Short mmCIF file of C-alpha atoms in Angstrom, two decimals:
data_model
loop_
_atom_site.label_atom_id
_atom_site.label_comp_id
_atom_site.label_asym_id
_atom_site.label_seq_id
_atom_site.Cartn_x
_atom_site.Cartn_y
_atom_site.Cartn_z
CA UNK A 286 201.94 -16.73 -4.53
CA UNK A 287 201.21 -19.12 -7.40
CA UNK A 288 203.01 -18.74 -10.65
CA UNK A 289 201.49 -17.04 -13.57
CA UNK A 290 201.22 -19.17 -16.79
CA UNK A 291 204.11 -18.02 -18.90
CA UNK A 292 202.72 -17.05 -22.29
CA UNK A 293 199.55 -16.30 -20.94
CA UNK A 294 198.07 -12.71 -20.63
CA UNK A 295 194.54 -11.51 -19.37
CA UNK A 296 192.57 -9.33 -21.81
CA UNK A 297 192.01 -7.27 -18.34
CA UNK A 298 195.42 -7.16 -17.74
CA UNK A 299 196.36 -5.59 -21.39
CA UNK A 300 193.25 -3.36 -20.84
CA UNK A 301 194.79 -1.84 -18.03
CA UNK A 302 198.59 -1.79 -19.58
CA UNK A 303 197.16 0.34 -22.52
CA UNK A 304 195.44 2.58 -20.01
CA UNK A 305 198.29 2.93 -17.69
CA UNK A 306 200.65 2.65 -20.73
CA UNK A 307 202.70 -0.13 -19.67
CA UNK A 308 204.94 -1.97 -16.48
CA UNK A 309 204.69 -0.27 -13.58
CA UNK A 310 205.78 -1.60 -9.98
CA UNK A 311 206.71 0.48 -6.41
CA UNK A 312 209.92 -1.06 -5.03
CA UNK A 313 208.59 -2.06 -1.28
CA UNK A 314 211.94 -4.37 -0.38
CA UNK A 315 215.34 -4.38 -1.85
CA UNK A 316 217.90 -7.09 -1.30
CA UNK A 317 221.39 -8.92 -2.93
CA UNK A 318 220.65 -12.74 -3.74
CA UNK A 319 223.83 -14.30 -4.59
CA UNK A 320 224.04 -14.93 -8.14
CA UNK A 321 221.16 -12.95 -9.12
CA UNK A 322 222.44 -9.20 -7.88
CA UNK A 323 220.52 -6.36 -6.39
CA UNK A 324 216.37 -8.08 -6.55
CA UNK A 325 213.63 -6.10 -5.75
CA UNK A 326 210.07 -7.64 -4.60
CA UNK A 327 206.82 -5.81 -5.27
CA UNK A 328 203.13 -6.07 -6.20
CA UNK A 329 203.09 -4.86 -9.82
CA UNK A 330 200.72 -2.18 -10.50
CA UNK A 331 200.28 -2.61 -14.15
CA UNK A 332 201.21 -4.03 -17.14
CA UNK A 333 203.34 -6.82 -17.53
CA UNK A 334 207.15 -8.36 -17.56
CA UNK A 335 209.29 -10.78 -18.71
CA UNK A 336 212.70 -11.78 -18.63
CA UNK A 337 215.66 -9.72 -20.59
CA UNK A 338 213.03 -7.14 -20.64
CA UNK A 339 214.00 -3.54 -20.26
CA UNK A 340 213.27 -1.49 -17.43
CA UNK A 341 213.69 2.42 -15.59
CA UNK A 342 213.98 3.44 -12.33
CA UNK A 343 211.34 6.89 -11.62
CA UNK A 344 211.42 8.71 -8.63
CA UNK A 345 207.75 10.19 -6.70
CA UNK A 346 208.48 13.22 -8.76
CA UNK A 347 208.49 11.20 -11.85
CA UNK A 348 212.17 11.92 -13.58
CA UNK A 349 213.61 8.90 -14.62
CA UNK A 350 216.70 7.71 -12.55
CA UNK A 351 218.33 4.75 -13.98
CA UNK A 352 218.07 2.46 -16.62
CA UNK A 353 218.50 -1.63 -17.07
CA UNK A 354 217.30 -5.06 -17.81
CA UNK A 355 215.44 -7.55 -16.10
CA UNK A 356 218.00 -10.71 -15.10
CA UNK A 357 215.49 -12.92 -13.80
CA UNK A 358 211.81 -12.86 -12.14
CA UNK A 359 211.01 -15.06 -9.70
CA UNK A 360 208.22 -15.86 -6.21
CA UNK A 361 208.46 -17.59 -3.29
CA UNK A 362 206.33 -21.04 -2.80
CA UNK A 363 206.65 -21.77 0.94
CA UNK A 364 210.40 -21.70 1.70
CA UNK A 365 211.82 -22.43 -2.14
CA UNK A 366 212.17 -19.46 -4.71
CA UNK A 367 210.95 -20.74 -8.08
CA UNK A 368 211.72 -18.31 -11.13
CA UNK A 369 209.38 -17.34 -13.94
CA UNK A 370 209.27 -16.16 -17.48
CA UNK A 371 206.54 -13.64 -17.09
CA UNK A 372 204.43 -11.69 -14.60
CA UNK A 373 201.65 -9.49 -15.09
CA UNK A 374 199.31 -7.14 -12.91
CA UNK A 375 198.71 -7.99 -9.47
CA UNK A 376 201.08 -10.84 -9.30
CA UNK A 377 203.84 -10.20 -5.92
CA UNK A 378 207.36 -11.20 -7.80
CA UNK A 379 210.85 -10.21 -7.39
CA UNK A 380 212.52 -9.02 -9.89
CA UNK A 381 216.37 -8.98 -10.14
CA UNK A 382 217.76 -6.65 -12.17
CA UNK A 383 221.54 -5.99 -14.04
CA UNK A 384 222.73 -1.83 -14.66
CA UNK A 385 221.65 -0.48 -11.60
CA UNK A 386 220.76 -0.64 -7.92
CA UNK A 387 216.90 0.38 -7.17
CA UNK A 388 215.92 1.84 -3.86
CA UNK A 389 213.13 2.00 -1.74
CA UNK A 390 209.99 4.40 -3.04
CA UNK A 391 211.34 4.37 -6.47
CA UNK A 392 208.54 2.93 -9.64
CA UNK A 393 209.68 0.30 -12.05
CA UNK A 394 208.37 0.87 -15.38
CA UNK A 395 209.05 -0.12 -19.05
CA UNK A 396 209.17 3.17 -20.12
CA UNK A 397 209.59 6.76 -19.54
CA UNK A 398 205.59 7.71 -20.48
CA UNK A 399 204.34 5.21 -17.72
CA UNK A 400 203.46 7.28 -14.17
CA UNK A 401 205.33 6.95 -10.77
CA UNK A 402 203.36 4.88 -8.26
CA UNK A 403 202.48 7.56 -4.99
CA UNK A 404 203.67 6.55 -1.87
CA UNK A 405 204.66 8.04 1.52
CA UNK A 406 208.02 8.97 1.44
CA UNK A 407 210.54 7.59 3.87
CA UNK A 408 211.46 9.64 7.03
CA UNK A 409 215.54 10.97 6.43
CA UNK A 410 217.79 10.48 9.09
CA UNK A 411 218.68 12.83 11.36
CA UNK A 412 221.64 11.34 13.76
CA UNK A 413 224.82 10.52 12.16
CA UNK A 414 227.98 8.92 13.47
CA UNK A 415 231.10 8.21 12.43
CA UNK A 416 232.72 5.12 12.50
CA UNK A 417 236.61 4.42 12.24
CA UNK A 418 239.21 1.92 12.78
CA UNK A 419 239.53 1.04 16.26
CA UNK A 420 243.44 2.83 17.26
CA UNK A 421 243.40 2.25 20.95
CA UNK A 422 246.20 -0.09 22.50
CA UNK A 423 244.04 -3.17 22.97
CA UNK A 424 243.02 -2.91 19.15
CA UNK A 425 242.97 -6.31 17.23
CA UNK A 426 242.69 -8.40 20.35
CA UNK A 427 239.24 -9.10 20.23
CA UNK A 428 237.95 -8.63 17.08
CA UNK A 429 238.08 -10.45 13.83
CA UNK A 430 237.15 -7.80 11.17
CA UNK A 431 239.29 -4.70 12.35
CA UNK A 432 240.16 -3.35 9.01
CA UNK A 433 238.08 -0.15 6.93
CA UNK A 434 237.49 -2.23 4.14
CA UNK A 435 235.71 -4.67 6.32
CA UNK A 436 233.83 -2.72 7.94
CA UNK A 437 232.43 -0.19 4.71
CA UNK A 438 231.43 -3.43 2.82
CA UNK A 439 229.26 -4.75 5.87
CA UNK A 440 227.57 -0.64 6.44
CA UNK A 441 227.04 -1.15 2.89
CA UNK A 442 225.19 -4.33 3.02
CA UNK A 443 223.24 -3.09 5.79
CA UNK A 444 222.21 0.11 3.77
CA UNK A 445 220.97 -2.12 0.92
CA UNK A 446 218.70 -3.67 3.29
CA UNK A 447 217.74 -0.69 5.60
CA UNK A 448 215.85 1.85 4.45
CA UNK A 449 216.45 4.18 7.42
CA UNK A 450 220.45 3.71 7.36
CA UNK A 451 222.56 5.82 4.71
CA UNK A 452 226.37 5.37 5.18
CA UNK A 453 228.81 8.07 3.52
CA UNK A 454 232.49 7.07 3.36
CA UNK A 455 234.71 10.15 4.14
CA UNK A 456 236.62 11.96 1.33
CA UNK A 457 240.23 10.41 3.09
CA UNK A 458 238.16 7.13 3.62
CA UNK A 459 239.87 7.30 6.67
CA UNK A 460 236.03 6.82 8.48
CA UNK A 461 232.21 6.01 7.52
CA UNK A 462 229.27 8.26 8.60
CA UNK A 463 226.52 6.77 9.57
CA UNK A 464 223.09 8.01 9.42
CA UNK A 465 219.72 6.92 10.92
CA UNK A 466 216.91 8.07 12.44
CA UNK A 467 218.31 7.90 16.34
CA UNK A 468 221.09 6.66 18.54
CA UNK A 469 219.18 3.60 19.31
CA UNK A 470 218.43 2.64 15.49
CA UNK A 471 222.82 3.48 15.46
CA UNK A 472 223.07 1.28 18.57
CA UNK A 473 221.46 -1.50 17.68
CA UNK A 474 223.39 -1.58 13.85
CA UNK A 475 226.60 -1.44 15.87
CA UNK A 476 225.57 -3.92 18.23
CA UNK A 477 224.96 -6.57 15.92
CA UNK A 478 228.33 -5.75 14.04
CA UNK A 479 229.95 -6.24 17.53
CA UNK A 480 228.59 -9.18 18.39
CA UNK A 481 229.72 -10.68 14.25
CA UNK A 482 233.35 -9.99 15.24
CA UNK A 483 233.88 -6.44 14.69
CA UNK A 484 235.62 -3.89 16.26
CA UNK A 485 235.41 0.10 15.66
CA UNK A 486 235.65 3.67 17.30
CA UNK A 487 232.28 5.68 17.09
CA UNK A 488 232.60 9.31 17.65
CA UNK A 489 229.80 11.29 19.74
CA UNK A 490 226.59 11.25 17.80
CA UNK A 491 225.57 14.19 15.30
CA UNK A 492 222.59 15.79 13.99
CA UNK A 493 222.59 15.95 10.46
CA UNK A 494 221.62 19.59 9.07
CA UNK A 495 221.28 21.38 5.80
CA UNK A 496 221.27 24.66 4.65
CA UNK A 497 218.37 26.19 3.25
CA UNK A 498 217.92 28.35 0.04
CA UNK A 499 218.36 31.44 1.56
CA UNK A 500 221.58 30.11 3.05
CA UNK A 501 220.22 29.08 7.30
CA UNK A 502 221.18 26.36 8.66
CA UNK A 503 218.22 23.78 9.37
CA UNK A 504 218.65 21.17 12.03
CA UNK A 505 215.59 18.59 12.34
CA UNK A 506 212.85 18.87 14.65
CA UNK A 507 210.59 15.29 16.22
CA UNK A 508 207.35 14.89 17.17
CA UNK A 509 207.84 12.95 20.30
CA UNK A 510 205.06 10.88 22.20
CA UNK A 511 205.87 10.01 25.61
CA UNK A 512 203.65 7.54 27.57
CA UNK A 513 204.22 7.78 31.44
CA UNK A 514 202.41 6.81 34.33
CA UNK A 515 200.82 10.06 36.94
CA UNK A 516 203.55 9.75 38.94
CA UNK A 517 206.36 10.70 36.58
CA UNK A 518 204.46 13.15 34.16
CA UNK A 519 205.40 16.63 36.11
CA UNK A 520 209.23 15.01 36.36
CA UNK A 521 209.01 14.27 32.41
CA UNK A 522 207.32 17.70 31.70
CA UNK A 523 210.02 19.43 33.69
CA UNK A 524 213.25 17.74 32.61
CA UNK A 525 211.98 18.27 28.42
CA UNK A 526 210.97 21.52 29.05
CA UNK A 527 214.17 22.80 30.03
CA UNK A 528 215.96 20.80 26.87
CA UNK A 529 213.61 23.20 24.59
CA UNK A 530 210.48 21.29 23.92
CA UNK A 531 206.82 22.42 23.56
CA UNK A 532 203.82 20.54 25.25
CA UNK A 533 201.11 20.59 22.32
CA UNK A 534 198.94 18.11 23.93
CA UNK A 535 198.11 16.07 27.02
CA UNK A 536 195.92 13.04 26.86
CA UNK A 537 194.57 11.18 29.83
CA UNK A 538 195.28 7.15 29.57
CA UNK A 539 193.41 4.35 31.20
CA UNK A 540 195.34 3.05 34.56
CA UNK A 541 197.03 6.69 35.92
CA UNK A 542 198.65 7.23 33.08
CA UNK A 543 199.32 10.28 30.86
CA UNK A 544 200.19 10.80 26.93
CA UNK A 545 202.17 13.66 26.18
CA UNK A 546 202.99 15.71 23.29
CA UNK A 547 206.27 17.33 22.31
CA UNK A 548 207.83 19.29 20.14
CA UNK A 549 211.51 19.12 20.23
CA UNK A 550 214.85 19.95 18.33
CA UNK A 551 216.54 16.49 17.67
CA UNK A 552 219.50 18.22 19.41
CA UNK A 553 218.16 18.11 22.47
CA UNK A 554 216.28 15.26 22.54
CA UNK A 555 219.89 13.24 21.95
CA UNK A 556 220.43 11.16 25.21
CA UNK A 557 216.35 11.48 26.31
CA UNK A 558 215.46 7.99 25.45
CA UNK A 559 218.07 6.42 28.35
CA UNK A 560 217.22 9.31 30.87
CA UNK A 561 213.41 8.43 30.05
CA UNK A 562 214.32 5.31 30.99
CA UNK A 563 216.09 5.38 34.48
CA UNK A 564 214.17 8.20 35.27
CA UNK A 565 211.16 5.78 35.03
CA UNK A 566 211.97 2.35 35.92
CA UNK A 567 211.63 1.13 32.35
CA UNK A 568 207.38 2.69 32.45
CA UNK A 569 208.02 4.99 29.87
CA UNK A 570 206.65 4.18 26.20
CA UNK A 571 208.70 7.16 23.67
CA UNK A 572 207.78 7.03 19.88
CA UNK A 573 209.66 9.93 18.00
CA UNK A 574 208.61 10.92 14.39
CA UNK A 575 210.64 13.59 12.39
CA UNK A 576 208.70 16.43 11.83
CA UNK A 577 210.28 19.65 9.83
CA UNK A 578 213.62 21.32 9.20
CA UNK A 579 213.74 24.10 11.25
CA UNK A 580 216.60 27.18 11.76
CA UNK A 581 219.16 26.14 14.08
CA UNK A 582 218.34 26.61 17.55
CA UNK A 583 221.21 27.13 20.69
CA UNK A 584 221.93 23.80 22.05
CA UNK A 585 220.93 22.72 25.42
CA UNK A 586 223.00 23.54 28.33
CA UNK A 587 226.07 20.66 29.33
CA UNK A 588 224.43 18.36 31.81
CA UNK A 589 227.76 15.91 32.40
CA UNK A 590 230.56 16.56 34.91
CA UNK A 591 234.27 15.59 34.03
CA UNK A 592 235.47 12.53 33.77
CA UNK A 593 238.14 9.53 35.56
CA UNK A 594 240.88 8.81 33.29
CA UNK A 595 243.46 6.36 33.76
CA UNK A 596 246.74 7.06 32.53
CA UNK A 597 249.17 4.36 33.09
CA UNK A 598 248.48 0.96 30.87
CA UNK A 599 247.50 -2.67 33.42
CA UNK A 600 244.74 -4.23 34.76
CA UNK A 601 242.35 -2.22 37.09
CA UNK A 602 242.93 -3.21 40.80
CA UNK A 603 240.05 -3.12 43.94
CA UNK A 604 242.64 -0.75 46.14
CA UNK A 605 243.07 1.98 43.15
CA UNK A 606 239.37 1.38 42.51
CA UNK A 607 237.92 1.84 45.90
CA UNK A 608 240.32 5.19 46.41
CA UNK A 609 238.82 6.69 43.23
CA UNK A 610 235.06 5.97 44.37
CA UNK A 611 236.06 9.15 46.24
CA UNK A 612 236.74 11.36 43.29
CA UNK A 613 233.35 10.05 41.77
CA UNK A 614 231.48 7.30 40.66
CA UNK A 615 232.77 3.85 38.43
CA UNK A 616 231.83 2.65 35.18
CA UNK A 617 234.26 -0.69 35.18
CA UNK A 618 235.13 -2.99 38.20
CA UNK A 619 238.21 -4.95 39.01
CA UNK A 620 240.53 -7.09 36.83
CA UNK A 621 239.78 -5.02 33.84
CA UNK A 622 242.43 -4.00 31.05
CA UNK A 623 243.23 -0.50 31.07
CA UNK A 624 245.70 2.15 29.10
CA UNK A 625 246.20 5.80 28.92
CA UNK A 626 243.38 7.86 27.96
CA UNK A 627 240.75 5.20 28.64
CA UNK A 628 237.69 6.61 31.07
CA UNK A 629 236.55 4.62 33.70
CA UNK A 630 234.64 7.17 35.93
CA UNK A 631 232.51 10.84 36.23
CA UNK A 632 234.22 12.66 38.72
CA UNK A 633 231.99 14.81 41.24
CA UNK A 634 232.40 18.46 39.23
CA UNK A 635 233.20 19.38 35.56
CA UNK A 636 237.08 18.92 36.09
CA UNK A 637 238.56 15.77 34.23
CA UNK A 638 241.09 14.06 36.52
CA UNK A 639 243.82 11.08 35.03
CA UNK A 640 245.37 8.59 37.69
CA UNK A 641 246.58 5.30 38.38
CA UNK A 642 243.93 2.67 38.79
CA UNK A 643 246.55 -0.11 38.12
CA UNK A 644 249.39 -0.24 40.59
CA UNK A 645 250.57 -3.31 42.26
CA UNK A 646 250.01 -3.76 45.53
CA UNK A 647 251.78 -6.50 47.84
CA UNK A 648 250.38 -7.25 51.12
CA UNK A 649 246.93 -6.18 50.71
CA UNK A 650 243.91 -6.88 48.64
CA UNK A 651 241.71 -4.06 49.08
CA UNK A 652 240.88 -0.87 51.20
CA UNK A 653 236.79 -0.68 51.79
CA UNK A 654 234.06 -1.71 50.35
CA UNK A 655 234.00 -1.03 45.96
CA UNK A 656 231.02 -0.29 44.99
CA UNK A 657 229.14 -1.75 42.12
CA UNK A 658 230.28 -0.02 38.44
CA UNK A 659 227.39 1.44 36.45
CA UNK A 660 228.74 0.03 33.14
CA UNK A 661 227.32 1.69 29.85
CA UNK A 662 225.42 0.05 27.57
CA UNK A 663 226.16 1.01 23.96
CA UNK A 664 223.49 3.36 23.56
CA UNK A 665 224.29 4.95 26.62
CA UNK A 666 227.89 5.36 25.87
CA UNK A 667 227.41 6.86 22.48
CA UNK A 668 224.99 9.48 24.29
CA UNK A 669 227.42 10.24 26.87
CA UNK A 670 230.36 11.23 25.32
CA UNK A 671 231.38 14.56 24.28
CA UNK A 672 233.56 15.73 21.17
CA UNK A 673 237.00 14.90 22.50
CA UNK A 674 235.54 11.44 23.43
CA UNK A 675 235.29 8.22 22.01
CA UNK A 676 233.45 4.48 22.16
CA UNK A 677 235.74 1.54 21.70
CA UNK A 678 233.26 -1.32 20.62
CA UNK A 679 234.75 -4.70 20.24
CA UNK A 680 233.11 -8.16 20.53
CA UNK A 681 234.42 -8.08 24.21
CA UNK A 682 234.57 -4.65 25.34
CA UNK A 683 232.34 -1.26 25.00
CA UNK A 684 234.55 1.11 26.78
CA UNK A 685 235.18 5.07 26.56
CA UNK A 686 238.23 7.01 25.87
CA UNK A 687 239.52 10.43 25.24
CA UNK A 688 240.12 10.65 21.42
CA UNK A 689 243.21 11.95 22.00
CA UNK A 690 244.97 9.27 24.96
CA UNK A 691 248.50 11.81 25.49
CA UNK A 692 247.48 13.12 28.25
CA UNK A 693 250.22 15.86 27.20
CA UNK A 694 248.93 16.51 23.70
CA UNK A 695 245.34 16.63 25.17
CA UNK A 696 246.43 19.60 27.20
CA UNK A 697 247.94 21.34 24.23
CA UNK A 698 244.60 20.74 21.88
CA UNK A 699 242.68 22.37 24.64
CA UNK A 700 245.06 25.51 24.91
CA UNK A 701 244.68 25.68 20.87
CA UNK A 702 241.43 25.49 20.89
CA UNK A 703 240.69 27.94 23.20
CA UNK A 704 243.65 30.03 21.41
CA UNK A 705 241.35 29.53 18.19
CA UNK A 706 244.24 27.61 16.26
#
């Protein structure tokens, strides 16, 4: 975009600033340049600006927000950034700005008289997670950013930058919710933390819900699109109707293949995108948009058995392995690090079962054939957990653990909780 001529101003362009009644520009990316602060780049509607200038921040409803001045304008000329005195209608600048930090759908303007620009407001997130310090006993050995502090100031670079991600720190700051628009958008945040050095414990994923005016809870309901070959349509159909959902249309695809319509509580749709998935061979296409806020509904019925916990701290060995292949199936093979309270398995029924999985063994190597583990991905671990469960994510490791590893004081939270303490 070529540099207007500072000084310079179009008759059309004041034309339209005394219709419009000055600046005016919709805030369409947000980022931090160093130096500069929180810079926001736009096509301006109306109007024009200049540096030192004053400036608000208006909502889509029109009340004005903040207030500051402009720091610097400037546009980028191939791969260089170039800064300019002045800018006026129709011109795509960034603008950097001192007193506040804009966000995304929010109108710049010089003054409180000058219109909001309309735009479609951004969907809000409806899965949240919390992320804490990782506290198992392997903690610090892979990571390089283990601390809180760490890890809130890179969740809050990544909400300046992400429209879809809102982090809130806890009261205790003793964790950081995370909120997005589904466990993959989560997934992939965490991933690329993980693979930047950091390490964390994410709790089970969330939906987040508000409470009406006349005092219901809402929880948020999707639009989901599901794109499956013939084959697999009555198995999808099936398996989403009994999590809740509503067919409201079909659509017949070129080469066998079916579009359907649903209508589901995110609730139950938590954990569909990875059955979708195996269920399918990887055929499926799924686009979810949020829909409403609806009244809670019951949530779907547990679909996970109990699970393999070791509870004795080594390294996992074929003979312990291949024994517990009979009490269900493996998530980690052998020669991995283990400790009390850390999960390895899903035993056959809903019973959770701690043993030994690292005992030395002279003599021998191993007893039978191990199977291959099905290790979790990240998204599939945060799915799978419950609410006594935990992921470990390090640069190294993505492993799952009981949040409370006492095998002991697990027991006694359990007999409270049922007790209603």
């Amino acid at each position: 975009v070529p540099p207007p001529k500072p000084g310079v101003v179009d008759p059309a362009v004041l034309a339209v600033d005394e219709k419009c009644g000055g600046f005016s520009m919709l805030v369409s990316q947000v980022d931090r340049l160093p130096g500069l602060g929180p810079t926001v780049t736009g096509k301006i509607f109306s109007g024009h600006i200049g540096k030192g200038d004053k400036i608000l921040a208006k909502s889509l409803d029109g009340e004005v927000l903040e207030s500051g001045k402009v720091k610097e304008i400037s546009v980028v000329q191939g791969v260089t950034r170039e800064p300019i005195k002045r800018a006026v209608a129709g011109d795509i600048v960034s603008v950097s700005i001192t007193g506040f930090q804009p966000k995304w759908t929010q109108t710049l303007v010089s003054h409180s008289k000058v219109p909001s620009i309309p735009c479609n407001a951004i969907d809000p997130p409806v899965i949240s997670v919390r992320a804490s310090v990782n506290d198992s006993p392997l903690a610090g050995k892979d990571g390089k950013y283990i601390t809180m502090l760490s890890i809130g100031e890179r969740l809050d670079k990544e909400a300046l930058t992400n429209p879809a991600i809102e982090i809130i720190p806890s009261p205790t700051r003793d964790y950081f919710e995370i909120r997005g628009r589904g466990e993959m958008q989560i997934g992939i945040l965490v991933e690329e933390m993980r693979r930047e050095g950091f390490e964390m414990s994410l709790s089970p994923p969330a939906v987040v819900k508000k409470q009406g005016e006349d005092g219901v809870w809402l929880e948020p309901y999707e639009e989901v699109v599901v794109e499956v070959g013939n084959d697999h349509s009555s198995l999808v159909i099936d398996r989403m109707s009994t999590r809740g959902a509503h067919i409201t249309d079909v659509v017949t695809m070129p080469g066998d293949r079916q579009s359907v319509k649903f209508e589901i509580s995110t609730t139950a749709f938590i954990g569909m995108r990875t059955w979708l998935r195996e269920a399918t061979g990887g055929t499926a296409a799924v686009v979810a948009e949020f829909k409403e806020m609806r009244p809670v509904s019951p949530p779907p019925p547990r679909e996970r058995n109990g699970v393999l916990i070791s509870n004795t701290s080594g390294t996992s060995t074929a003979v312990d392995l291949t024994k517990a292949t009979r009490l269900g199936r493996l998530f980690i093979g052998e020669g991995v690090e283990v400790y009390p309270g850390m999960i390895f398995g899903e035993c056959n029924d809903n019973a959770d079962i701690d043993t030994n999985i690292s005992r030395k063994h002279d003599g021998y190597r191993s007893a039978g054939t191990l199977s291959t583990p099905a290790e979790m991905k990240l998204e599939q671990a945060l799915t799978y957990i419950l609410e006594d469960e935990k992921v470990e994510v390090t640069p190294k490791r993505i492993v799952i653990r009981k949040a409370i590893l006492d095998a002991n004081e697990r027991k006694n939270a359990a007999k409270n909780t049922a007790k209603g303490l």
